[in-house]
Amino acid sequence: MDNQDVAFILDEIGEMLEIEGETPFKIRAYHRAAHTIRGLSEDINEIYKDNRLQKIPGVGKGIAERIAELIETGKLAYYEELRAHVPPGLLRLMGIPGVGPKKARLFYDKLGITTIEELLRAADEHKLKDLPGMGLKTEENVRRGIIEFQHLRERILLSEAYPLSDNIIRQLKKYDFILKASAAGSLRRMKETIGDIDILVASSNLKETMDIFCGLPEVVHILAKGETKSSVVTRVGLQVDLRVVSLEQYGAALQYFTGSKEHNIHLRDIAKKKGFKVNEYGVFEVKTGKRIGGVTEKEVYNLLGMEWIPPTLRENKGEIEADIADALPNIIELSDVKGDLHVHSNWSDGLSKIEEVANDAKKRGYNYIAISDHAEKLKVAGGLTANDYRRQWEEIKKVNQEIDGFVILRGAEVNIDNEGKVDFDEDFLKEFDIITASVHSGFTQSKEQLTKRILGAIYNKHVNIIGHPTGRILGKRPPYPLDLKEIFKAAAETGTFLELNSFPDRLDLKDDYLREAKEMGVKFAINTDAHSVGQLRYMFYGVATAQRGWLEPKDVLNTYPLEEMMKMLGK
Ligand code: DGT
Ligand code: CA
Ligand code: CA
Ligand code: ZN
């Protein structure tokens, strides 16, 4: 039970109380406690051990007792009770924009709706508009909300699934009879969102393996427990499938269960033409039925006359053709990254001091970072005035003198206004080492206007990078409409870098756009947009997304040594 697990359960309690029509005061108390616990740097288990739960801001006696029960027993009777009479689907319904607890309850009470699919059908059949307090317009809003957000809601962010999967694999690997274990499926392909986690194990003891898996502390519900396949639900509501094979089958099974399905279908086609058959058990010669390989993934690909293909490329988007033509990209790795050019500090809305950020970045093996705090027009994020930046440069200078073999650059994240202009005049912009310009307002404007704004920033010769270019927030906000072709063309022409923002709910530009832009000659910067030292680790998700976009080190600004990079910025 870690901080995130506890926070998740407290939030769910808050939501269920809301559906039950409890007092706002009580509901807020749970959400506030969840919010604080999610942001704590200290482990909640330690706090509990020291008897300090009630010292956490927003945690009173009642909530402290609930947390204690959770930590001691891994369960909470109060939570189970609520779950028993609030249909769990209603919580999901509340995720749809325009559907609050009252409406969720209304749809359930009057129409028995508990799933998003049922709600969509009811909206399509105009069954919602005559309910009390509804109407044609509200019905249409609900319908549109579902269509925009349905897909995103039902999948979980890679950044949530990845640590969970990693943790499960680590626990399984402790046993001698578990010979190999790996993630498969979309998680191994590092898709931005994950439907369910697939784990593959080679084991010499099937029964023990299944018992251990189903008994993991993360597991809250067992959906199916079989000899070679089990499915469980973990605490964050995410399904995990485990498949167990023998060591000889491991390579073929890993290939098969990594997918994607489309990649596999194409691969089987190629096998067929060669007189082979490929499935999760191995590679077989059709004529004789003889098994000719499948111990490793590499063997599977090699037998088909191919090189091993990195999982992040396996989407049947040309990787098989490229492999056969010996033209697979030399995809970027985390170790190629030499710095992070979009990091916030406590000068704007970040939590960490410049010195802390620099030291952590150095420990990651970087050679440079750019502190790119928000500029003044973004008041909500503590945007800096010209004078604030000048004072910040004093601090940067001081830290630079104290730290060896590492350089902190003077950056800024300026705002692109409705006319495509950014904060500050040319003379001041010139004084920075690197300028990132981003859209932070007017997301509902027309495609024409938004495109014009970004083009304005691209043609500004002091703007080096366009931050989070499409503005999407996974599960919350769709990308704003843009003429991306125009933008890619202008970025390539002017040498303006487009950001791949690594924040896990952004991953913006996304994989397919990266590839399209690269083909048009665009170069990129992979940055974290970290607002605290811990978030510098998000580079991992950015690089994975870059791989999915077929980016190579040479396409990415922050893989170059400092001097070369500064030259590329025209400095
Ligand atoms: P997800 O879970 O929706 O994020 O996506 P995946 O790709 O993890 O899909 P999942 O969990 O349904 O299946 C895991 C892998 O198993 C998939 O990537 C490829 C393989 N697989 C599943 N169904 C089929 C199938 O019908 N044909 C083939 N060739 N492979 C399949
Ligand atoms: Ca999956
Ligand atoms: Ca699955
Ligand atoms: Zn931003």
Coordinates of C-alpha atoms and ligand atoms in Angstrom, one line a residue:
M1 CA 0.0 0.0 0.0
D2 CA 1.8 3.1 -1.1
N3 CA 0.9 6.8 -1.1
Q4 CA -0.7 6.5 -4.6
D5 CA -2.9 3.5 -3.5
V6 CA -4.1 5.2 -0.4
A7 CA -4.8 8.4 -2.3
F8 CA -6.7 6.5 -4.9
I9 CA -9.0 4.8 -2.4
L10 CA -9.7 8.1 -0.5
D11 CA -10.6 9.8 -3.8
E12 CA -12.9 6.9 -4.7
I13 CA -14.6 7.2 -1.2
G14 CA -15.1 10.9 -1.9
E15 CA -16.7 10.2 -5.2
M16 CA -19.0 7.5 -3.8
L17 CA -20.0 9.8 -1.0
E18 CA -20.9 12.3 -3.6
I19 CA -23.1 9.9 -5.4
E20 CA -24.7 9.0 -2.1
G21 CA -25.5 12.7 -1.6
E22 CA -23.4 13.2 1.4
T23 CA -22.5 16.7 2.7
P24 CA -19.9 18.6 0.6
F25 CA -17.8 19.1 3.8
K26 CA -17.3 15.3 4.2
I27 CA -16.7 14.7 0.5
R28 CA -14.1 17.5 0.3
A29 CA -12.3 16.1 3.4
Y30 CA -11.6 12.8 1.5
H31 CA -10.5 14.5 -1.7
R32 CA -8.2 17.0 0.2
A33 CA -6.6 14.2 2.2
A34 CA -6.0 12.2 -1.1
H35 CA -4.5 15.3 -2.8
T36 CA -2.1 15.9 0.1
I37 CA -1.0 12.2 0.4
R38 CA -0.4 12.0 -3.4
G39 CA 2.0 14.9 -3.1
L40 CA 3.9 13.7 0.0
S41 CA 7.6 12.9 -0.6
E42 CA 7.6 10.7 2.5
D43 CA 6.2 7.1 2.5
I44 CA 2.8 6.9 4.2
N45 CA 3.8 3.6 5.8
E46 CA 6.7 5.4 7.6
I47 CA 4.3 8.1 8.7
Y48 CA 2.0 5.5 10.0
K49 CA 4.7 3.7 11.9
D50 CA 5.7 6.9 13.6
N51 CA 2.2 7.6 14.6
R52 CA 2.1 10.8 12.6
L53 CA -0.9 10.3 10.3
Q54 CA -2.9 13.1 12.0
K55 CA 0.1 15.5 11.4
I56 CA -0.6 15.3 7.6
P57 CA -2.5 18.5 6.7
G58 CA -6.1 17.7 6.1
V59 CA -6.0 14.3 7.8
G60 CA -8.2 14.3 10.9
K61 CA -8.9 11.5 13.4
G62 CA -11.5 9.8 11.2
I63 CA -9.5 9.6 8.0
A64 CA -6.4 8.7 10.0
E65 CA -8.2 5.7 11.3
R66 CA -9.3 4.6 7.8
I67 CA -5.7 4.9 6.6
A68 CA -4.4 2.9 9.5
E69 CA -6.9 0.1 8.8
L70 CA -5.8 0.1 5.1
I71 CA -2.1 -0.1 6.0
E72 CA -2.5 -2.7 8.7
T73 CA -4.9 -5.0 6.8
G74 CA -4.6 -4.0 3.2
K75 CA -8.4 -3.6 3.3
L76 CA -11.0 -1.0 4.5
A77 CA -14.4 -2.2 5.6
Y78 CA -16.0 1.2 5.1
Y79 CA -14.7 1.3 1.5
E80 CA -16.0 -2.2 0.7
E81 CA -19.4 -1.3 2.2
L82 CA -19.7 1.8 0.0
R83 CA -18.6 -0.2 -3.1
A84 CA -21.3 -2.7 -2.3
H85 CA -24.1 -0.3 -2.7
V86 CA -22.7 2.2 -5.2
P87 CA -22.5 0.5 -8.6
P88 CA -18.8 0.9 -9.6
G89 CA -19.8 2.0 -13.2
L90 CA -21.3 5.2 -11.8
L91 CA -17.8 6.4 -10.8
R92 CA -16.7 6.0 -14.4
L93 CA -19.8 7.9 -15.6
M94 CA -18.7 10.8 -13.5
G95 CA -15.5 11.0 -15.5
I96 CA -17.5 12.2 -18.5
P97 CA -17.5 16.0 -18.8
G98 CA -21.0 17.3 -17.9
V99 CA -21.9 14.3 -15.8
G100 CA -21.7 14.9 -12.1
P101 CA -22.8 12.7 -9.2
K102 CA -26.4 13.9 -9.4
K103 CA -26.7 13.0 -13.1
A104 CA -24.9 9.7 -12.6
R105 CA -27.4 8.9 -9.8
L106 CA -30.3 10.1 -11.9
F107 CA -29.3 7.9 -15.0
Y108 CA -28.9 4.9 -12.7
D109 CA -32.1 5.4 -10.7
K110 CA -34.4 6.1 -13.7
L111 CA -32.8 4.0 -16.5
G112 CA -30.6 1.5 -14.6
I113 CA -27.5 2.8 -16.5
T114 CA -24.1 1.7 -15.0
T115 CA -21.8 1.8 -18.0
I116 CA -20.6 4.4 -20.5
E117 CA -21.9 2.2 -23.4
E118 CA -25.4 2.1 -21.9
L119 CA -25.3 5.8 -21.4
L120 CA -24.3 6.4 -25.0
R121 CA -27.1 4.2 -26.3
A122 CA -29.6 6.0 -24.1
A123 CA -28.4 9.3 -25.4
D124 CA -28.6 8.1 -29.0
E125 CA -32.1 6.9 -28.5
H126 CA -33.1 10.2 -26.8
K127 CA -34.0 8.6 -23.5
L128 CA -32.1 11.2 -21.5
K129 CA -33.8 14.4 -22.6
D130 CA -37.1 13.8 -20.8
L131 CA -35.5 13.1 -17.4
P132 CA -36.0 15.7 -14.7
G133 CA -33.6 18.6 -15.2
M134 CA -32.3 17.4 -18.5
G135 CA -33.4 18.5 -22.0
L136 CA -32.3 18.1 -25.6
K137 CA -29.2 20.4 -25.2
T138 CA -28.0 18.7 -22.1
E139 CA -28.5 15.3 -23.7
E140 CA -26.4 16.3 -26.7
N141 CA -23.7 17.6 -24.4
V142 CA -23.6 14.3 -22.6
R143 CA -23.4 12.5 -25.9
R144 CA -20.6 14.6 -27.2
G145 CA -18.7 14.3 -23.9
I146 CA -18.9 10.5 -24.1
I147 CA -17.6 10.4 -27.7
E148 CA -14.7 12.8 -27.0
F149 CA -13.6 11.1 -23.8
Q150 CA -14.8 7.5 -23.9
H151 CA -11.7 6.1 -25.6
L152 CA -9.3 7.8 -23.3
R153 CA -11.1 7.0 -20.0
E154 CA -11.1 3.3 -20.4
R155 CA -7.4 3.1 -20.8
I156 CA -4.8 3.9 -18.2
L157 CA -1.7 6.0 -18.7
L158 CA 1.5 4.2 -19.4
S159 CA 3.1 6.0 -16.5
E160 CA 0.6 4.4 -14.1
A161 CA 0.8 0.9 -15.6
Y162 CA 4.5 0.7 -16.1
P163 CA 5.6 0.9 -12.4
L164 CA 2.9 -1.6 -11.5
S165 CA 4.0 -4.1 -14.1
D166 CA 7.6 -3.6 -13.1
N167 CA 6.8 -4.2 -9.5
I168 CA 4.9 -7.5 -10.3
I169 CA 7.8 -8.7 -12.5
R170 CA 10.3 -8.0 -9.8
Q171 CA 8.3 -10.0 -7.2
L172 CA 7.9 -12.9 -9.6
K173 CA 11.6 -13.0 -10.4
K174 CA 12.5 -13.7 -6.8
Y175 CA 11.5 -17.4 -7.2
D176 CA 14.0 -19.9 -8.6
F177 CA 11.5 -21.8 -10.6
I178 CA 10.5 -18.6 -12.5
L179 CA 13.2 -18.6 -15.1
K180 CA 12.2 -15.6 -17.2
A181 CA 9.6 -12.8 -16.9
S182 CA 8.8 -9.9 -19.0
A183 CA 6.0 -7.5 -19.8
A184 CA 4.3 -8.1 -23.2
G185 CA 1.4 -6.4 -25.0
S186 CA 1.0 -2.6 -25.4
L187 CA 3.0 -2.0 -22.3
R188 CA 6.1 -3.5 -23.8
R189 CA 5.4 -1.5 -26.9
M190 CA 5.2 1.5 -24.6
K191 CA 1.9 2.8 -26.0
E192 CA 0.8 6.0 -24.4
T193 CA -2.2 4.3 -22.8
I194 CA -2.7 0.7 -21.8
G195 CA -5.8 -1.4 -21.9
D196 CA -4.5 -4.2 -19.7
I197 CA -1.1 -5.4 -18.6
D198 CA 0.2 -8.6 -20.1
I199 CA 3.0 -10.5 -18.4
L200 CA 4.8 -13.5 -19.7
V201 CA 6.7 -16.0 -17.6
A202 CA 8.8 -19.1 -18.3
S203 CA 8.4 -21.4 -15.3
S204 CA 9.3 -24.9 -14.3
N205 CA 6.4 -25.0 -11.8
L206 CA 3.1 -23.8 -13.3
K207 CA 1.0 -24.3 -10.2
E208 CA 3.3 -22.5 -7.8
T209 CA 3.6 -19.6 -10.3
M210 CA -0.1 -19.2 -10.5
D211 CA -0.6 -19.3 -6.8
I212 CA 2.1 -16.6 -6.3
F213 CA 0.7 -14.4 -9.0
C214 CA -2.9 -14.5 -7.7
G215 CA -1.7 -14.0 -4.2
L216 CA 0.3 -10.8 -4.9
P217 CA -0.5 -7.9 -2.6
E218 CA -1.5 -5.8 -5.6
V219 CA -4.3 -8.2 -6.5
V220 CA -7.8 -7.3 -5.3
H221 CA -9.9 -9.6 -7.4
I222 CA -9.2 -12.8 -9.4
L223 CA -11.1 -13.0 -12.7
A224 CA -9.7 -16.3 -13.8
K225 CA -7.1 -18.7 -12.5
G226 CA -6.0 -21.4 -14.9
E227 CA -3.1 -23.7 -15.5
T228 CA -1.2 -21.4 -18.0
K229 CA -3.3 -18.3 -17.9
S230 CA -4.7 -16.1 -15.1
S231 CA -6.3 -12.7 -15.0
V232 CA -6.5 -10.5 -12.0
V233 CA -7.7 -7.0 -11.2
T234 CA -5.2 -4.8 -9.2
R235 CA -6.0 -2.1 -6.8
V236 CA -6.0 0.7 -9.3
G237 CA -8.7 -1.1 -11.3
L238 CA -6.3 -2.3 -13.9
Q239 CA -6.4 -5.9 -15.3
V240 CA -3.2 -8.0 -15.4
D241 CA -3.0 -11.1 -17.6
L242 CA -0.3 -13.7 -16.8
R243 CA 0.7 -16.4 -19.2
V244 CA 3.1 -19.1 -18.3
V245 CA 5.1 -21.1 -20.9
S246 CA 8.1 -23.4 -20.9
L247 CA 11.6 -22.1 -21.5
E248 CA 11.7 -23.4 -25.1
Q249 CA 8.5 -21.6 -26.0
Y250 CA 9.4 -18.3 -24.3
G251 CA 10.8 -16.4 -27.4
A252 CA 7.8 -17.3 -29.6
A253 CA 5.3 -16.5 -26.8
L254 CA 7.0 -13.2 -26.1
Q255 CA 6.9 -12.3 -29.7
Y256 CA 3.2 -13.4 -30.0
F257 CA 2.0 -11.6 -26.9
T258 CA 3.9 -8.5 -27.5
G259 CA 1.9 -7.9 -30.6
S260 CA 0.7 -5.7 -32.0
K261 CA -2.0 -7.9 -33.4
E262 CA -1.5 -6.2 -36.8
H263 CA 2.3 -6.7 -36.6
N264 CA 1.8 -10.4 -35.9
I265 CA -0.7 -10.9 -38.7
H266 CA 1.8 -9.4 -41.2
L267 CA 4.6 -11.5 -39.8
R268 CA 2.6 -14.7 -40.1
D269 CA 2.0 -13.8 -43.8
I270 CA 5.7 -13.6 -44.4
A271 CA 6.2 -16.9 -42.6
K272 CA 3.6 -18.5 -44.8
K273 CA 5.3 -17.4 -48.0
K274 CA 8.5 -19.1 -46.7
G275 CA 6.6 -22.3 -45.9
F276 CA 6.7 -21.7 -42.2
K277 CA 4.1 -21.3 -39.5
V278 CA 4.6 -18.9 -36.5
N279 CA 2.5 -19.0 -33.4
E280 CA 2.9 -18.6 -29.6
Y281 CA 4.5 -22.1 -29.4
G282 CA 7.3 -21.6 -31.9
V283 CA 8.2 -21.5 -35.6
F284 CA 7.3 -24.6 -37.6
E285 CA 8.0 -26.0 -41.0
V286 CA 4.6 -26.5 -42.6
K287 CA 5.6 -29.5 -44.8
T288 CA 7.0 -31.6 -42.0
G289 CA 5.3 -30.0 -39.0
K290 CA 8.7 -29.9 -37.4
R291 CA 9.4 -27.1 -34.9
I292 CA 12.5 -25.2 -36.0
G293 CA 12.8 -22.5 -33.4
G294 CA 11.2 -20.1 -30.9
V295 CA 13.5 -20.1 -27.9
T296 CA 14.3 -16.4 -28.3
E297 CA 12.5 -13.6 -30.1
K298 CA 15.6 -13.0 -32.1
E299 CA 15.5 -16.5 -33.4
V300 CA 11.9 -16.1 -34.5
Y301 CA 12.7 -13.0 -36.6
N302 CA 16.0 -14.4 -37.9
L303 CA 14.3 -17.6 -39.2
L304 CA 12.0 -15.3 -41.2
G305 CA 15.1 -13.7 -42.7
M306 CA 14.7 -10.6 -40.6
E307 CA 16.5 -8.7 -37.8
W308 CA 15.0 -8.5 -34.4
I309 CA 12.6 -5.5 -34.3
P310 CA 12.4 -3.3 -31.1
P311 CA 8.9 -3.6 -29.5
T312 CA 8.3 0.1 -29.7
L313 CA 8.2 -0.2 -33.5
R314 CA 5.8 -3.2 -33.7
E315 CA 2.7 -1.6 -35.0
N316 CA 2.7 -2.7 -38.6
K317 CA 3.4 0.8 -39.7
G318 CA 6.2 -0.1 -42.1
E319 CA 8.7 -1.7 -39.7
I320 CA 8.5 -5.1 -41.3
E321 CA 9.1 -3.7 -44.8
A322 CA 12.0 -1.6 -43.3
D323 CA 13.5 -4.6 -41.7
I324 CA 13.4 -6.6 -44.9
A325 CA 15.0 -3.7 -46.7
D326 CA 17.7 -3.5 -44.0
A327 CA 16.5 0.0 -43.2
L328 CA 15.2 -0.1 -39.7
P329 CA 15.8 3.3 -37.9
N330 CA 18.6 3.6 -35.4
I331 CA 16.1 4.6 -32.7
I332 CA 17.0 6.9 -29.9
E333 CA 17.8 5.5 -26.4
L334 CA 17.5 7.2 -23.0
S335 CA 21.3 7.1 -22.8
D336 CA 21.5 9.4 -25.9
V337 CA 19.9 12.2 -24.0
K338 CA 22.4 14.8 -22.8
G339 CA 20.0 17.3 -21.1
D340 CA 16.5 18.5 -20.4
L341 CA 15.5 21.9 -21.9
H342 CA 12.1 22.5 -20.3
V343 CA 12.2 22.3 -16.5
H344 CA 10.4 24.6 -14.1
S345 CA 11.8 25.7 -10.8
N346 CA 10.4 27.3 -7.6
W347 CA 10.8 30.7 -9.3
S348 CA 7.4 30.0 -11.1
D349 CA 5.1 27.0 -10.3
G350 CA 7.8 24.4 -9.8
L351 CA 8.6 22.9 -6.4
S352 CA 12.4 22.5 -6.6
K353 CA 15.3 24.9 -6.3
I354 CA 17.5 25.5 -9.3
E355 CA 20.4 23.9 -7.4
E356 CA 18.4 20.7 -6.6
V357 CA 17.2 20.4 -10.2
A358 CA 20.8 20.8 -11.5
N359 CA 22.3 18.3 -9.1
D360 CA 19.6 15.7 -9.9
A361 CA 20.0 16.2 -13.7
K362 CA 23.8 15.8 -13.3
K363 CA 23.2 12.5 -11.4
R364 CA 21.2 11.3 -14.4
G365 CA 24.2 11.7 -16.5
Y366 CA 23.1 14.9 -18.3
N367 CA 25.5 17.7 -19.3
Y368 CA 23.1 20.6 -19.3
I369 CA 19.5 21.7 -18.4
A370 CA 17.5 24.8 -19.3
I371 CA 15.5 26.3 -16.5
S372 CA 12.4 27.4 -18.5
D373 CA 10.1 29.0 -16.1
H374 CA 6.8 30.5 -17.1
A375 CA 6.7 34.1 -18.4
E376 CA 4.6 36.9 -16.9
K377 CA 1.4 36.6 -19.0
L378 CA 0.7 33.2 -17.3
K379 CA -0.2 34.6 -14.0
V380 CA -1.8 31.5 -12.6
A381 CA 1.6 29.7 -12.9
G382 CA 3.5 32.5 -11.2
G383 CA 4.9 33.8 -14.5
L384 CA 8.1 35.9 -14.2
T385 CA 8.6 39.5 -15.2
A386 CA 11.8 40.6 -17.1
N387 CA 13.1 41.8 -13.7
D388 CA 12.4 38.4 -12.1
Y389 CA 14.3 36.6 -14.9
R390 CA 17.3 39.0 -14.4
R391 CA 17.3 38.1 -10.7
Q392 CA 17.0 34.4 -11.6
W393 CA 20.0 34.7 -13.9
E394 CA 22.1 35.8 -10.8
E395 CA 21.1 32.6 -9.1
I396 CA 21.8 30.5 -12.2
K397 CA 25.2 32.1 -12.5
K398 CA 26.0 31.3 -8.9
V399 CA 24.9 27.6 -9.2
N400 CA 26.9 27.3 -12.4
Q401 CA 30.0 28.4 -10.6
E402 CA 29.5 25.8 -7.9
I403 CA 28.8 22.8 -10.1
D404 CA 31.4 21.1 -12.2
G405 CA 31.0 19.6 -15.6
F406 CA 27.5 20.8 -16.0
V407 CA 25.8 23.9 -17.4
I408 CA 22.5 25.5 -16.5
L409 CA 21.0 27.5 -19.4
R410 CA 18.9 30.6 -19.2
G411 CA 15.5 29.5 -20.6
A412 CA 11.9 30.7 -20.5
E413 CA 8.6 29.2 -21.5
V414 CA 6.8 32.2 -23.0
N415 CA 3.1 32.3 -23.9
I416 CA 1.8 32.6 -27.5
D417 CA -1.0 35.2 -27.4
N418 CA -4.1 35.4 -29.6
E419 CA -2.1 37.3 -32.3
G420 CA 0.8 34.8 -32.3
K421 CA 3.1 37.2 -30.3
V422 CA 5.0 36.1 -27.2
D423 CA 5.8 37.9 -23.9
F424 CA 8.8 40.4 -24.1
D425 CA 10.4 42.3 -27.0
E426 CA 13.2 41.1 -29.2
D427 CA 15.9 42.8 -27.2
F428 CA 15.1 41.0 -24.1
L429 CA 14.4 37.6 -25.7
K430 CA 17.8 37.8 -27.2
E431 CA 19.4 37.6 -23.8
F432 CA 18.1 34.1 -23.1
D433 CA 20.0 31.0 -24.1
I434 CA 16.8 29.2 -25.2
I435 CA 13.2 30.2 -25.6
T436 CA 10.3 27.7 -25.6
A437 CA 6.9 29.2 -26.7
S438 CA 3.6 27.5 -25.8
V439 CA -0.1 28.0 -26.2
H440 CA -1.7 28.2 -22.7
S441 CA -5.0 29.9 -23.6
G442 CA -7.8 30.0 -26.1
F443 CA -8.0 26.3 -26.7
T444 CA -11.5 26.5 -28.2
Q445 CA -10.5 28.9 -30.9
S446 CA -10.8 28.0 -34.6
K447 CA -8.3 25.8 -36.4
E448 CA -7.3 28.8 -38.5
Q449 CA -6.6 31.1 -35.5
L450 CA -4.7 28.5 -33.5
T451 CA -2.6 27.6 -36.5
K452 CA -1.9 31.2 -37.2
R453 CA -0.8 31.8 -33.6
I454 CA 1.7 28.9 -33.6
L455 CA 3.0 30.0 -37.0
G456 CA 3.6 33.4 -35.6
A457 CA 5.8 31.9 -32.9
I458 CA 7.6 29.7 -35.4
Y459 CA 8.5 32.7 -37.5
N460 CA 9.7 34.6 -34.5
K461 CA 13.5 34.3 -34.8
H462 CA 14.0 34.2 -31.1
V463 CA 11.7 31.3 -30.5
N464 CA 13.7 28.0 -30.5
I465 CA 11.1 25.4 -29.5
I466 CA 7.3 25.1 -29.6
G467 CA 6.2 23.6 -26.3
H468 CA 3.6 20.8 -26.2
P469 CA 2.4 21.7 -29.7
T470 CA -1.1 20.2 -29.7
G471 CA -2.0 20.9 -26.1
R472 CA -3.7 17.6 -25.4
I473 CA -4.0 16.2 -21.9
L474 CA -4.7 12.5 -22.1
G475 CA -8.1 11.6 -20.5
K476 CA -8.9 15.3 -20.0
R477 CA -8.5 17.5 -23.0
P478 CA -8.4 16.6 -26.7
P479 CA -5.7 18.3 -28.8
Y480 CA -6.8 21.8 -30.1
P481 CA -7.4 21.8 -33.8
L482 CA -4.4 22.7 -35.9
D483 CA -3.2 22.5 -39.5
L484 CA -0.3 20.3 -38.6
K485 CA 1.1 20.1 -42.2
E486 CA 1.5 23.9 -42.3
I487 CA 3.1 23.9 -38.9
F488 CA 5.6 21.0 -39.7
K489 CA 6.4 22.8 -43.0
A490 CA 7.2 26.1 -41.2
A491 CA 9.1 24.4 -38.4
A492 CA 11.3 22.6 -40.9
E493 CA 11.8 25.7 -43.0
T494 CA 12.8 27.9 -40.0
G495 CA 14.7 25.3 -38.0
T496 CA 12.3 25.7 -35.1
F497 CA 12.3 22.6 -32.9
L498 CA 9.0 21.0 -32.0
E499 CA 8.8 19.7 -28.5
L500 CA 8.1 16.1 -27.5
N501 CA 6.8 16.9 -24.0
S502 CA 7.4 13.8 -21.9
F503 CA 4.9 14.6 -19.2
P504 CA 2.9 11.3 -19.1
D505 CA -0.5 12.8 -19.7
R506 CA 0.8 14.9 -22.6
L507 CA 3.3 13.0 -24.7
D508 CA 2.9 15.8 -27.2
L509 CA 3.8 15.6 -30.1
K510 CA 2.5 12.0 -30.2
D511 CA 4.1 9.1 -31.9
D512 CA 2.4 9.3 -35.3
Y513 CA 2.9 13.1 -35.6
L514 CA 6.6 12.8 -34.7
R515 CA 7.0 10.4 -37.6
E516 CA 5.1 12.6 -40.0
A517 CA 7.0 15.7 -39.0
K518 CA 10.3 13.9 -39.2
E519 CA 9.5 12.9 -42.8
M520 CA 9.0 16.6 -43.5
G521 CA 12.4 17.5 -42.1
V522 CA 11.4 18.7 -38.6
K523 CA 13.8 18.4 -35.7
F524 CA 12.7 17.9 -32.1
A525 CA 13.5 18.5 -28.4
I526 CA 12.5 15.8 -25.9
N527 CA 11.8 17.6 -22.6
T528 CA 10.0 16.7 -19.4
D529 CA 8.3 20.0 -18.4
A530 CA 9.2 18.8 -14.9
H531 CA 7.7 20.8 -12.1
S532 CA 9.7 19.0 -9.4
V533 CA 13.0 17.1 -9.3
G534 CA 11.2 13.7 -9.2
Q535 CA 9.5 14.4 -12.6
L536 CA 12.8 14.6 -14.4
R537 CA 12.4 10.8 -14.7
Y538 CA 9.5 11.3 -17.2
M539 CA 12.2 11.5 -19.9
F540 CA 11.9 7.7 -20.0
Y541 CA 8.3 8.0 -21.4
G542 CA 9.3 10.7 -23.8
V543 CA 12.1 8.7 -25.3
A544 CA 9.8 5.6 -25.6
T545 CA 7.3 7.8 -27.5
A546 CA 10.2 9.1 -29.7
Q547 CA 11.1 5.5 -30.5
R548 CA 7.5 4.9 -31.5
G549 CA 7.8 7.9 -33.8
W550 CA 11.0 6.4 -35.3
L551 CA 13.2 9.3 -34.1
E552 CA 16.9 8.8 -34.2
P553 CA 19.4 10.6 -32.0
K554 CA 20.3 13.0 -34.8
D555 CA 16.7 14.2 -35.0
V556 CA 16.8 15.4 -31.4
L557 CA 18.4 18.6 -30.3
N558 CA 19.2 17.5 -26.7
T559 CA 21.2 14.5 -27.8
Y560 CA 24.0 16.9 -29.0
P561 CA 26.9 18.0 -26.9
L562 CA 26.4 21.5 -25.4
E563 CA 28.5 23.5 -27.9
E564 CA 27.0 21.8 -31.0
M565 CA 23.5 22.3 -29.5
M566 CA 24.1 26.0 -28.9
K567 CA 25.2 26.3 -32.5
M568 CA 22.0 24.7 -33.6
L569 CA 20.1 27.3 -31.6
G570 CA 22.0 30.0 -33.4
K571 CA 23.9 31.1 -30.3
Ligands
DGT1 P1 -4.2 -3.1 -24.9 O1 -4.2 -4.2 -23.9 O2 -5.5 -2.8 -25.5 O3 -3.4 -1.9 -24.5 O4 -3.3 -3.7 -26.2 P2 -2.5 -5.0 -26.4 O5 -1.7 -4.9 -27.6 O6 -1.7 -5.3 -25.1 O7 -3.6 -6.1 -26.6 P3 -4.1 -7.4 -25.8 O8 -3.9 -7.2 -24.3 O9 -5.5 -7.6 -26.2 O10 -3.2 -8.6 -26.3 C1 -1.9 -8.7 -26.0 C2 -1.1 -9.2 -27.2 O11 -1.6 -10.5 -27.6 C3 -1.4 -8.4 -28.5 O12 -0.6 -7.3 -28.6 C4 -1.0 -9.4 -29.6 C5 -1.5 -10.7 -29.0 N1 -2.9 -11.0 -29.5 C6 -4.0 -10.8 -28.9 N2 -5.0 -11.2 -29.6 C7 -4.5 -11.6 -30.8 C8 -5.0 -12.1 -32.0 O13 -6.2 -12.3 -32.2 N3 -4.1 -12.4 -33.0 C9 -2.8 -12.2 -32.8 N4 -2.0 -12.5 -33.8 N5 -2.3 -11.8 -31.7 C10 -3.1 -11.5 -30.7
CA2 CA -2.6 -5.6 -23.0
CA3 CA -4.4 -8.7 -22.3
ZN4 ZN 3.5 24.8 -20.8

